[in-house]
Amino acid sequence: MASLFTRSLGLSVPWSLGLTVSWSHSLLALLFLLFTASCSAEEPGDELMFSRSKLLREVNSARNKGRFCGTKWYKAVNPVKWNQQLELAARDHSKDMFDNQFFSHTGSDGKNVDDRIYTQHYFWSACGENVAYGALYEDEVMKEWLKSPGHCVNIMNPAYTEMGAWLTGMYWTQVFAKPQ
């Protein structure tokens, strides 16, 4: 069988590999590779590019310890849980920043975090947002947020009980809230 394969495709197959390949199997494998290699997300921002559980662990690990945010001490606070609606609000903002190449808490449409959360039908009693650009991994972005007093305060805010986040390109958005 290997000799048929080498004659029909003009390839040499080392006998040590123990391959037995027919022309029809080779063609199917080639078609599979061609079609699977061409698959991609429809638009940037549609694919999850980070680990929700790792980021949530990083946030709750930070909240579990007292720390200074700038010059003010914040005591340890309760953990937050992941919320899909807050993730969608974060996704929309990260994608907007990526698509329109800007970096701000205000969207290209003039909306702020509270507007983006309401758009996802999440009714909050407290909310906040962290944005970042350039970090590739969850631990990197958390280190940057914890070094920044304002971002650190959001992470340590005892009023927040839920969070969601998203990464598009190198644009991170993290949304915290407490439902009504």
Coordinates of C-alpha atoms in Angstrom, one line a residue:
M1 CA 0.0 0.0 0.0
A2 CA 2.9 2.4 0.8
S3 CA 4.3 1.9 -2.7
L4 CA 0.9 2.9 -4.2
F5 CA 1.0 6.0 -2.1
T6 CA 4.5 6.9 -3.1
R7 CA 3.9 6.3 -6.8
S8 CA 0.6 8.2 -7.0
L9 CA 1.7 11.3 -5.0
G10 CA 5.5 11.2 -5.7
L11 CA 6.3 11.1 -2.0
S12 CA 8.7 8.8 -0.2
V13 CA 7.4 7.4 3.0
P14 CA 9.9 5.9 5.5
W15 CA 9.0 2.3 6.2
S16 CA 9.7 2.9 9.9
L17 CA 6.5 5.0 10.1
G18 CA 4.3 2.0 9.4
L19 CA 2.0 4.1 7.2
T20 CA -0.5 2.5 4.9
V21 CA -2.3 5.3 3.1
S22 CA -4.5 5.1 0.0
W23 CA -5.1 7.8 -2.5
S24 CA -8.7 8.4 -1.4
H25 CA -7.6 8.7 2.3
S26 CA -4.9 11.2 1.2
L27 CA -7.4 13.3 -0.7
L28 CA -9.8 13.3 2.2
A29 CA -7.1 14.3 4.6
L30 CA -5.9 17.1 2.3
L31 CA -9.5 18.4 2.0
F32 CA -10.0 18.3 5.7
L33 CA -6.8 20.3 6.3
L34 CA -7.7 22.9 3.7
F35 CA -11.2 23.4 5.1
T36 CA -10.2 23.5 8.7
A37 CA -7.2 25.8 8.1
S38 CA -9.5 28.4 6.6
C39 CA -11.9 28.6 9.6
S40 CA -11.8 31.8 11.7
A41 CA -14.1 34.0 13.8
E42 CA -16.4 36.2 11.7
E43 CA -15.0 39.4 13.3
P44 CA -12.4 40.3 15.9
G45 CA -13.9 40.1 19.3
D46 CA -16.2 37.2 18.6
E47 CA -13.8 34.6 20.1
L48 CA -12.9 34.3 23.8
M49 CA -9.2 35.1 23.9
F50 CA -8.7 34.7 27.7
S51 CA -9.7 32.3 30.5
R52 CA -12.7 33.6 32.4
S53 CA -11.9 31.3 35.3
K54 CA -8.3 32.4 35.5
L55 CA -9.3 36.1 35.5
L56 CA -12.0 35.5 38.1
R57 CA -9.5 33.7 40.3
E58 CA -7.0 36.6 39.9
V59 CA -9.7 39.1 40.9
N60 CA -10.9 37.1 43.9
S61 CA -7.4 36.4 45.0
A62 CA -6.7 40.2 45.0
R63 CA -10.0 40.8 46.9
N64 CA -9.1 38.2 49.4
K65 CA -6.2 40.2 50.8
G66 CA -6.1 43.7 52.2
R67 CA -4.0 46.1 50.1
F68 CA -3.2 49.7 49.4
C69 CA -4.8 51.3 46.3
G70 CA -2.5 54.3 46.0
T71 CA -2.2 55.7 49.5
K72 CA -5.5 54.3 50.9
W73 CA -5.8 50.9 52.6
Y74 CA -8.6 48.6 51.5
K75 CA -9.5 45.6 53.7
A76 CA -10.2 42.2 52.2
V77 CA -13.7 41.9 50.7
N78 CA -16.0 39.1 49.5
P79 CA -15.4 37.4 46.2
V80 CA -17.3 38.3 43.0
K81 CA -19.0 35.8 40.7
W82 CA -19.0 35.9 36.9
N83 CA -22.0 37.4 35.1
Q84 CA -22.7 36.8 31.4
Q85 CA -24.5 40.2 30.9
L86 CA -21.6 42.1 32.3
E87 CA -19.3 40.0 30.0
L88 CA -21.4 41.1 27.0
A89 CA -21.2 44.8 28.1
A90 CA -17.4 44.4 28.4
R91 CA -17.2 42.6 25.0
D92 CA -19.1 45.4 23.3
H93 CA -16.8 48.0 24.7
S94 CA -13.5 46.1 23.9
K95 CA -14.7 45.4 20.4
D96 CA -15.7 49.1 19.9
M97 CA -12.3 50.3 21.1
F98 CA -10.6 47.7 18.8
D99 CA -12.7 48.5 15.7
N100 CA -12.4 52.3 16.1
Q101 CA -8.8 52.3 17.4
F102 CA -9.3 54.4 20.6
F103 CA -8.9 53.9 24.3
S104 CA -11.4 55.4 26.7
H105 CA -14.2 54.6 29.2
T106 CA -16.5 56.5 26.8
G107 CA -17.6 54.5 23.8
S108 CA -17.4 55.8 20.2
D109 CA -21.2 56.3 20.5
G110 CA -20.7 58.5 23.6
K111 CA -22.1 55.8 26.0
N112 CA -20.5 54.9 29.4
V113 CA -20.3 51.7 31.4
D114 CA -23.8 52.3 33.0
D115 CA -25.3 52.6 29.5
R116 CA -23.6 49.5 28.2
I117 CA -24.8 47.5 31.2
Y118 CA -28.4 48.7 30.8
T119 CA -28.2 47.7 27.1
Q120 CA -27.6 44.1 28.4
H121 CA -30.8 44.4 30.6
Y122 CA -28.8 44.3 33.8
F123 CA -30.2 46.6 36.4
W124 CA -27.5 47.6 38.8
S125 CA -27.3 49.4 42.1
A126 CA -23.5 50.0 41.8
C127 CA -21.1 49.6 38.8
G128 CA -17.6 50.3 37.7
E129 CA -15.3 49.6 34.8
N130 CA -11.6 49.0 34.2
V131 CA -10.0 49.2 30.8
A132 CA -6.5 48.3 29.8
Y133 CA -4.4 48.1 26.6
G134 CA -1.4 46.0 25.8
A135 CA -1.5 43.1 28.3
L136 CA -1.6 39.6 26.7
Y137 CA -2.5 37.5 29.7
E138 CA -4.8 37.7 32.7
D139 CA -2.1 38.0 35.3
E140 CA -0.4 40.8 33.4
V141 CA -3.5 42.9 33.1
M142 CA -4.3 42.3 36.8
K143 CA -0.8 43.5 37.8
E144 CA -1.4 46.7 35.8
W145 CA -4.9 47.3 37.2
L146 CA -3.7 46.7 40.8
K147 CA -0.8 49.2 40.3
S148 CA -3.3 51.9 39.3
P149 CA -5.1 53.4 42.2
G150 CA -8.4 53.9 40.4
H151 CA -8.5 50.5 38.9
C152 CA -7.4 48.9 42.2
V153 CA -10.3 50.6 44.0
N154 CA -12.8 49.1 41.5
I155 CA -11.3 45.6 42.1
M156 CA -11.5 46.1 45.9
N157 CA -14.9 47.8 46.0
P158 CA -17.0 45.8 48.5
A159 CA -20.2 47.0 46.8
Y160 CA -19.5 44.9 43.7
T161 CA -20.8 41.3 43.7
E162 CA -20.5 40.3 40.1
M163 CA -18.1 40.9 37.2
G164 CA -17.6 40.2 33.5
A165 CA -14.7 41.0 31.2
W166 CA -13.5 40.7 27.6
L167 CA -10.4 41.0 25.5
T168 CA -10.4 42.0 21.8
G169 CA -7.0 42.4 20.2
M170 CA -5.1 44.0 23.1
Y171 CA -8.1 45.9 24.5
W172 CA -9.3 44.7 27.9
T173 CA -12.6 45.7 29.5
Q174 CA -13.6 44.6 33.0
V175 CA -17.0 45.5 34.3
F176 CA -18.1 45.2 38.0
A177 CA -21.6 45.6 39.3
K178 CA -24.1 44.8 42.0
P179 CA -27.7 44.0 40.9
Q180 CA -30.6 45.9 42.2

